[in-house]
Coordinates of C-alpha atoms in Angstrom, one line a residue:
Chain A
X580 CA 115.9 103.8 105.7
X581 CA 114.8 105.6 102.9
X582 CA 111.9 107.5 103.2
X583 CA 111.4 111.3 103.8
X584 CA 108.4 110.7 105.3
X585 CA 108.0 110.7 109.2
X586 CA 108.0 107.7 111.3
X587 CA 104.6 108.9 113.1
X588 CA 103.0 109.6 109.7
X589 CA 104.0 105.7 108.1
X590 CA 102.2 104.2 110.6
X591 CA 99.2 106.7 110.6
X592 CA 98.7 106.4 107.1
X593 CA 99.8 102.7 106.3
X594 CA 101.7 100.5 108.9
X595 CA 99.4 100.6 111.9
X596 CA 96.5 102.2 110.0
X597 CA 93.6 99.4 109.3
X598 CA 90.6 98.5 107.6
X599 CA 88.0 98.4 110.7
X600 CA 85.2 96.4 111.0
X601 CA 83.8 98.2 114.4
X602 CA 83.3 101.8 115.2
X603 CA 82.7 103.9 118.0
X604 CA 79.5 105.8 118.2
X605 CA 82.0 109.2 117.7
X606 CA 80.4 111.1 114.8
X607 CA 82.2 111.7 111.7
X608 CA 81.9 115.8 110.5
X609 CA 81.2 117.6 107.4
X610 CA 84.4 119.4 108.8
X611 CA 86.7 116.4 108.5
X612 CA 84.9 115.1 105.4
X613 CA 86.0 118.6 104.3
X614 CA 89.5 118.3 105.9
X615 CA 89.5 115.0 103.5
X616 CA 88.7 116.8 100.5
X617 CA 90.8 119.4 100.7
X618 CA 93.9 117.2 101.2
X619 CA 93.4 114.1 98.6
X620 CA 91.9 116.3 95.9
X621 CA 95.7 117.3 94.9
X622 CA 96.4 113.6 94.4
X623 CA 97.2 113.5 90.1
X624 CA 94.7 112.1 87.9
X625 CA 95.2 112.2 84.4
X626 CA 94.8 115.6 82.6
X627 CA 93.5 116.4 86.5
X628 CA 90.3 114.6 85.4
X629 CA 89.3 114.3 89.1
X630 CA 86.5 112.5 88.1
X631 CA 85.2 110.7 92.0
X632 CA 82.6 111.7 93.2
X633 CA 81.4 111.3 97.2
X634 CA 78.1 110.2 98.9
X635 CA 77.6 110.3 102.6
X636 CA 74.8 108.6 103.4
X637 CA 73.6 110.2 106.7
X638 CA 70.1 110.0 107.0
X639 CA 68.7 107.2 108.7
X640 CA 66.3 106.3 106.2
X641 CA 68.9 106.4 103.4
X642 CA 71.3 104.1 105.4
X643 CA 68.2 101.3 105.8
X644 CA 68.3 101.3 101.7
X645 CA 72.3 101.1 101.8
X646 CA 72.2 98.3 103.9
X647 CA 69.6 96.4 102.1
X648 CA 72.6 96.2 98.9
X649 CA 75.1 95.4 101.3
X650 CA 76.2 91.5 100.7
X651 CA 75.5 89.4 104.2
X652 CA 78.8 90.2 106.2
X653 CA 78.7 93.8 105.5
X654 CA 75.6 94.7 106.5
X655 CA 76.0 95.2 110.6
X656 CA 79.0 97.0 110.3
X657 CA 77.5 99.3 107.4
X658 CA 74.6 100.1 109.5
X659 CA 76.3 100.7 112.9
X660 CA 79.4 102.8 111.0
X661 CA 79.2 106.5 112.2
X662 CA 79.4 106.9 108.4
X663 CA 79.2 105.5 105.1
X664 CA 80.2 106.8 102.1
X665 CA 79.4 105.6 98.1
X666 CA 82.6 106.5 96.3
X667 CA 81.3 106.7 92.3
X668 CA 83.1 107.6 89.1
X669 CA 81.3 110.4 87.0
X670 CA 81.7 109.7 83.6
X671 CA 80.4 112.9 82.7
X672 CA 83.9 114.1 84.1
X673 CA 84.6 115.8 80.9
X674 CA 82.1 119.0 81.2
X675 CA 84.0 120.3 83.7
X676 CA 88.1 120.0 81.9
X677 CA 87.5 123.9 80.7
X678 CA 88.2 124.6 84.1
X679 CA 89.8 121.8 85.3
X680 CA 92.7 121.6 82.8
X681 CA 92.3 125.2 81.2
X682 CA 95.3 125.0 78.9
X683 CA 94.2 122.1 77.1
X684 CA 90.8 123.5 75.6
X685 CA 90.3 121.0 73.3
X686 CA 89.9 118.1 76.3
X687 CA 85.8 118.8 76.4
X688 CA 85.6 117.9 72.6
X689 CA 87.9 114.9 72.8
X690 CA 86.1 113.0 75.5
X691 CA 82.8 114.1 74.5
X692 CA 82.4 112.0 71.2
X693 CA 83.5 109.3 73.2
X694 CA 81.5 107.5 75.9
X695 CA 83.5 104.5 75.8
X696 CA 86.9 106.5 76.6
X697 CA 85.2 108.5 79.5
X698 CA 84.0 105.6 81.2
X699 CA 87.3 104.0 81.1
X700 CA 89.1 107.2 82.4
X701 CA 86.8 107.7 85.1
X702 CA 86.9 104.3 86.3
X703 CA 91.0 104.7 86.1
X704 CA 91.2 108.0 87.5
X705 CA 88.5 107.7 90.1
X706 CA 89.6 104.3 91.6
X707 CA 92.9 106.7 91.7
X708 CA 91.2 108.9 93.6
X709 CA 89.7 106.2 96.1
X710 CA 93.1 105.3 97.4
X711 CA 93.8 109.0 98.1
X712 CA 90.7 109.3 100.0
X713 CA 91.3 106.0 102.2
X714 CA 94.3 107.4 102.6
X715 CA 93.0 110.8 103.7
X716 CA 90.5 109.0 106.0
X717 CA 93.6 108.2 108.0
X718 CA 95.5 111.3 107.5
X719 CA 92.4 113.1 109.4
X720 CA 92.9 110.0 112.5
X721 CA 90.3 107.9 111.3
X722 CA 89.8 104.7 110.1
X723 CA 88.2 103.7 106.7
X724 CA 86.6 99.8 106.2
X725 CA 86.2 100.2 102.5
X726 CA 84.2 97.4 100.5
X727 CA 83.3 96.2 97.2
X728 CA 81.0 92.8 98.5
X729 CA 77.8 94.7 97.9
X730 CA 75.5 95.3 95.0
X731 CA 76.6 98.0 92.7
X732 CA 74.3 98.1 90.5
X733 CA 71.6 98.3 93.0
X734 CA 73.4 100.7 94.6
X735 CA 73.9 102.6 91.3
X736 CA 69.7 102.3 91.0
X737 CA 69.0 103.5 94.3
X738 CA 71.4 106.2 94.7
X739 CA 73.0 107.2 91.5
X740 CA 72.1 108.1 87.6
X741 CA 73.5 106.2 84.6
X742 CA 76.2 109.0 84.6
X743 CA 77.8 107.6 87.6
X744 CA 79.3 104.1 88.0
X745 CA 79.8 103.4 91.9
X746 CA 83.2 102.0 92.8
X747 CA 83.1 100.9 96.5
X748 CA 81.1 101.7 99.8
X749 CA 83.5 103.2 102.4
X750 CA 82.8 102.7 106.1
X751 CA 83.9 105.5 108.5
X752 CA 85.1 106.2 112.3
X753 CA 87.1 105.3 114.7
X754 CA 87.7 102.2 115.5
X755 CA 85.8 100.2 118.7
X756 CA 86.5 97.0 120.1
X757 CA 87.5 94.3 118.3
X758 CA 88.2 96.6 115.0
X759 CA 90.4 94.2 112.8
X760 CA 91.5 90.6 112.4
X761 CA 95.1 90.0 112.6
X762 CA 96.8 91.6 110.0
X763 CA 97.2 89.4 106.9
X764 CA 100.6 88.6 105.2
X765 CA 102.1 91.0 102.4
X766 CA 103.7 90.0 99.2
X767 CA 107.2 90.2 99.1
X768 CA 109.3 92.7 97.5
X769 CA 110.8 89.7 94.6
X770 CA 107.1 88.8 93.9
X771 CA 105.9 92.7 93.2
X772 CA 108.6 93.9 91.4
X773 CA 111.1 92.8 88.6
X774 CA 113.8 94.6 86.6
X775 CA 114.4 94.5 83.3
Chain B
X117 CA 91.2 121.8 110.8
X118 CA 90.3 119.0 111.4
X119 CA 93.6 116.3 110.0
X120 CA 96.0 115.3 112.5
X121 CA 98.7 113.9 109.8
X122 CA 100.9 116.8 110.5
X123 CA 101.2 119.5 107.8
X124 CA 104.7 118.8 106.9
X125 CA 103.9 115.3 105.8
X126 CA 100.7 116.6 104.3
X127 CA 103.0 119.2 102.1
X128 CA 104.8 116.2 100.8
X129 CA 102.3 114.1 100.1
X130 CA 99.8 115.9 98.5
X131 CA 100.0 120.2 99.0
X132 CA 103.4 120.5 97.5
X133 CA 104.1 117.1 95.7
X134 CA 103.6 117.4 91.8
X135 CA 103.5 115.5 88.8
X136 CA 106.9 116.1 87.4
X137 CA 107.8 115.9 83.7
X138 CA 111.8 117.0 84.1
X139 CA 114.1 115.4 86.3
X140 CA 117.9 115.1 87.6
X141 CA 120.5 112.8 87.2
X142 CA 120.3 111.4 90.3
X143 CA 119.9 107.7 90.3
X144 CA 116.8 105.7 92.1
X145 CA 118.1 102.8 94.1
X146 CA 116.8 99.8 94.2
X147 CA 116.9 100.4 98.4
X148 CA 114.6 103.1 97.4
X149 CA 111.9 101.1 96.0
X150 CA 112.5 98.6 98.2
X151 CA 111.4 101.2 100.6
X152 CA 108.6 102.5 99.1
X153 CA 107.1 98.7 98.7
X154 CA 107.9 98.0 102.4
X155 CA 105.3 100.8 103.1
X156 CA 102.8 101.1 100.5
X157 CA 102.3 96.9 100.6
X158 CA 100.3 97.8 104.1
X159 CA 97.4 100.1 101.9
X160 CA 94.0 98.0 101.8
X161 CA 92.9 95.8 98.6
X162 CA 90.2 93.7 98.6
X163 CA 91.0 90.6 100.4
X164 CA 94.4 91.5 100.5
X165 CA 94.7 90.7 96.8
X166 CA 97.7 92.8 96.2
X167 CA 97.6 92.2 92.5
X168 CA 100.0 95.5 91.6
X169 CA 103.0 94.1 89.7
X170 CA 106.0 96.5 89.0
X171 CA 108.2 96.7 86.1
X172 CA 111.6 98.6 86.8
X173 CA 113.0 99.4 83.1
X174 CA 116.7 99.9 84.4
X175 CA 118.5 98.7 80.7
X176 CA 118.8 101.2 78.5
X177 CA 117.4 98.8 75.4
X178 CA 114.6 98.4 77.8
X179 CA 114.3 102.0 77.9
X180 CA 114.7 102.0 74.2
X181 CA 111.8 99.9 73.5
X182 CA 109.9 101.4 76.3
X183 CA 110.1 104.8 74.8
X184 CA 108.9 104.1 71.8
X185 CA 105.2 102.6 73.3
X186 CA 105.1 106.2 75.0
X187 CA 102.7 108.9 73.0
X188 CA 105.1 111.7 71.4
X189 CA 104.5 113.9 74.0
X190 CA 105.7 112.0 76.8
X191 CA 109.0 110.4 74.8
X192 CA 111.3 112.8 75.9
X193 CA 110.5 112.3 79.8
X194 CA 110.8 109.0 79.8
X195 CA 113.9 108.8 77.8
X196 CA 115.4 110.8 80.5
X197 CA 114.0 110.0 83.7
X198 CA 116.7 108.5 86.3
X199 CA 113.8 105.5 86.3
X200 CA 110.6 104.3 84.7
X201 CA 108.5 101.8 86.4
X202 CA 105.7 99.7 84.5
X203 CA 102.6 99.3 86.7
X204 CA 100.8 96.5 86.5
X205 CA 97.6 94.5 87.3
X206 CA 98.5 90.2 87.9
X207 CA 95.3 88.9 86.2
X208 CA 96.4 85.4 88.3
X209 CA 96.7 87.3 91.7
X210 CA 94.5 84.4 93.1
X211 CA 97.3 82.0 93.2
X212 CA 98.5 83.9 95.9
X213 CA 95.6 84.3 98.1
X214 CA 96.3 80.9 99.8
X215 CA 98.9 82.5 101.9
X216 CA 97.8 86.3 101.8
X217 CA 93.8 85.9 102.6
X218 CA 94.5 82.2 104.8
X219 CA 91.5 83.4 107.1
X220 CA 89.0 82.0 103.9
X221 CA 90.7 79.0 102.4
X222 CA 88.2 78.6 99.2
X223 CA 89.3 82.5 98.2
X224 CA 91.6 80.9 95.4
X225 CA 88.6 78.6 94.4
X226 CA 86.2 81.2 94.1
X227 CA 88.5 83.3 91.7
X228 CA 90.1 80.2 90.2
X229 CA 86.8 79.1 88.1
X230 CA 86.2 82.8 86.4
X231 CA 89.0 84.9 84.9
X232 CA 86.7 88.0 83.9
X233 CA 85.8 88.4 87.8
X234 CA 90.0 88.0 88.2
X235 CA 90.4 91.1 85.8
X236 CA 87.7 93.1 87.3
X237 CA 89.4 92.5 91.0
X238 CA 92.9 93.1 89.5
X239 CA 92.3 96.1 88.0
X240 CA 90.3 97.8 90.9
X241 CA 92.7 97.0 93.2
X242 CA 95.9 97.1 91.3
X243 CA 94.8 100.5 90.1
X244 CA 94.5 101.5 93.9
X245 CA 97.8 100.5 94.5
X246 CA 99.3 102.3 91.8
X247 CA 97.7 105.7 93.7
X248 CA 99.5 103.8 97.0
X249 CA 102.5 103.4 95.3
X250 CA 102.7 107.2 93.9
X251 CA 101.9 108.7 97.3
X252 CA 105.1 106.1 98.4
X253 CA 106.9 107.4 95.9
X254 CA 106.4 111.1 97.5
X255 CA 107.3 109.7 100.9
X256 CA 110.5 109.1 100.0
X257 CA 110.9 112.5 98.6
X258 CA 110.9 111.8 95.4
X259 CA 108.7 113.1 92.2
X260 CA 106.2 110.7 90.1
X261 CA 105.2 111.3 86.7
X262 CA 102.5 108.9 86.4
X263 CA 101.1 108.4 82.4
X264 CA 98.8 106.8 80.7
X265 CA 99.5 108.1 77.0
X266 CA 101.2 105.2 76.0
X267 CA 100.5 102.1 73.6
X268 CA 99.4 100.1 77.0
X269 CA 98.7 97.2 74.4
X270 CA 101.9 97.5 72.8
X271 CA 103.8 97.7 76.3
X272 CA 102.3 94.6 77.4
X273 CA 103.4 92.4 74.3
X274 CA 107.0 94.1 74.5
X275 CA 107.3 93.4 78.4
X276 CA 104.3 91.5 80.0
X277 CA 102.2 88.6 78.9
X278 CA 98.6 87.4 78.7
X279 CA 98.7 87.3 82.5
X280 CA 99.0 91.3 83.3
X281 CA 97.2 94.1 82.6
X282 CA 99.4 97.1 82.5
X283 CA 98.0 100.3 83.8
X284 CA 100.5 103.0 83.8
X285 CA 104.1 103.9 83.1
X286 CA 105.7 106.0 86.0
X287 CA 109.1 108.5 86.0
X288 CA 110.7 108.5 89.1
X289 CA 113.2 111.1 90.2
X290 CA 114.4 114.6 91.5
X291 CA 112.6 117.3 89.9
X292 CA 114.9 119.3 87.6
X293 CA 114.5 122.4 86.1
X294 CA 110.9 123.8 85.3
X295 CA 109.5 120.1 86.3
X296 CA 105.8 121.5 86.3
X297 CA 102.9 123.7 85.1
X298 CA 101.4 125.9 87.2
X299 CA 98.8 123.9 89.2
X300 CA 95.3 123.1 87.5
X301 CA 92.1 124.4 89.6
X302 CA 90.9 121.5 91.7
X303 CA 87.3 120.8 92.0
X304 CA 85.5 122.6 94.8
X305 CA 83.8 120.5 97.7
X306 CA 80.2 120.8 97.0
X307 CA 80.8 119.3 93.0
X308 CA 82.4 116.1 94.3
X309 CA 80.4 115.4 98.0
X310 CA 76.8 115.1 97.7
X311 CA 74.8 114.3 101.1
X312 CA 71.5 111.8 101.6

């Protein structure tokens, strides 16, 4: 075997860790949510562009409009999920690279001609950032039912600004009864990867 | 604090892993990426797509040609890292789905009939796996230089075809000397998680 990494945190984080489609009523905290955070937010991004940006929708009332932009076989488990979260790229990303990647100073000016180039970084970087926060959903014992069958333009509309292109809704808690379907096949290693 | 991954893992993963640009001579096995795959192929795609393809570039006229896609800055790096992976999204992913998704028969229809919705899937989720894959990379103790100034276009004539989408080149090794910067500012909690 060779990985570093512990036998208890491989299956935590990826081999027994799984997309749930059931939760328990157990409330997820702005402290783990901030647990989350201050974990996954060291994942790289280019020129540390860390350019995803979090909603929870907690409010009842703001949950009912969720759900409304959910497609058909998302919708129970988006409204019953202790919480929900709208993962979106900010494309505006680049207003903040004085600070963020202070010994390049010229980044601002680069990507600020360039709309184009900023929406394809954030989309890159963010989506990036997505998988570090599924995977810091787990780190912090919970389970994360992430989904992209859903309107996101509506969502976008309802929730957003044009500065801000939403990449997937994120369900989480802990799991309840019935959480997941079998787990589905993986491709093997000769299909993935190939040497030249 | 509220994340039960325990803080050791959390150090390699995230705290204390870092985007190295210098590296040893020791060599990556192919056991070691065999590895890596056998644990990051369990991270969640959208109906278990699992469109991430990757490259190894293990001859050195590989390497040559490879090198010279790479923006001048990042030459050197990749010249010399003990290996260079090529990450990439398969644009065709839905031949696969037949035996990876079997629970909804028609998913290979569905994506069969529209290739732009096939590249909008493959790049989503194979641009999640690439985060999988460098977090897998960190669990078995290694460093990941992840890049994206490179002549993606170029790479994929020279090493791909029509069918994939590269994404990012990746250096893979022991850190050597003076591997990193100091680390960049991340952004604070209340600029990346709004509530509703």
């Amino acid at each position: 075997m060779s990985l570093v990494l512990d036998a208890a945190a491989q299956d935590l984080l990826f081999r027994e860790a799984r997309t749930a489609n059931t939760f328990t009523d157990e409330p997820v905290t702005d402290e783990q949510v901030q647990a989350i955070h201050d974990l996954v937010k060291y994942g790289p991004t280019s020129m540390n562009q860390s350019p995803l940006r979090v909603t929870l929708v907690r409010s009842p009332e703001a949950r009912e409009r969720l759900v409304q932009h959910m497609s058909e076989g998302n919708r129970s488990k988006t409204a019953t999920a202790p919480l929900v979260a709208i993962l979106s790229a900010d494309n505006e990303f680049h207003e903040e690279l004085p600070r963020l990647f202070p010994h390049f100073p010229q980044a601002k000016d680069m990507f600020a001609a360039d709309r184009s180039m900023r929406e394809n970084n954030a989309a890159l970087n963010a989506t990036l950032q997505a998988a570090y926060f599924i995977v810091g959903v787990r780190a912090a014992g919970l389970a994360a039912g992430p989904m992209t069958g859903c309107d996101l333009e509506g969502i976008r509309k309802e929730f957003l600004d044009d500065d801000h292109t939403p990449l997937m809704v994120v369900n989480i808690g802990r799991p309840g009864q019935d959480a997941w379907f079998p787990r589905s096949p993986r491709p093997e290693y000769d299909q993935v990867v190939t040497t030249v």
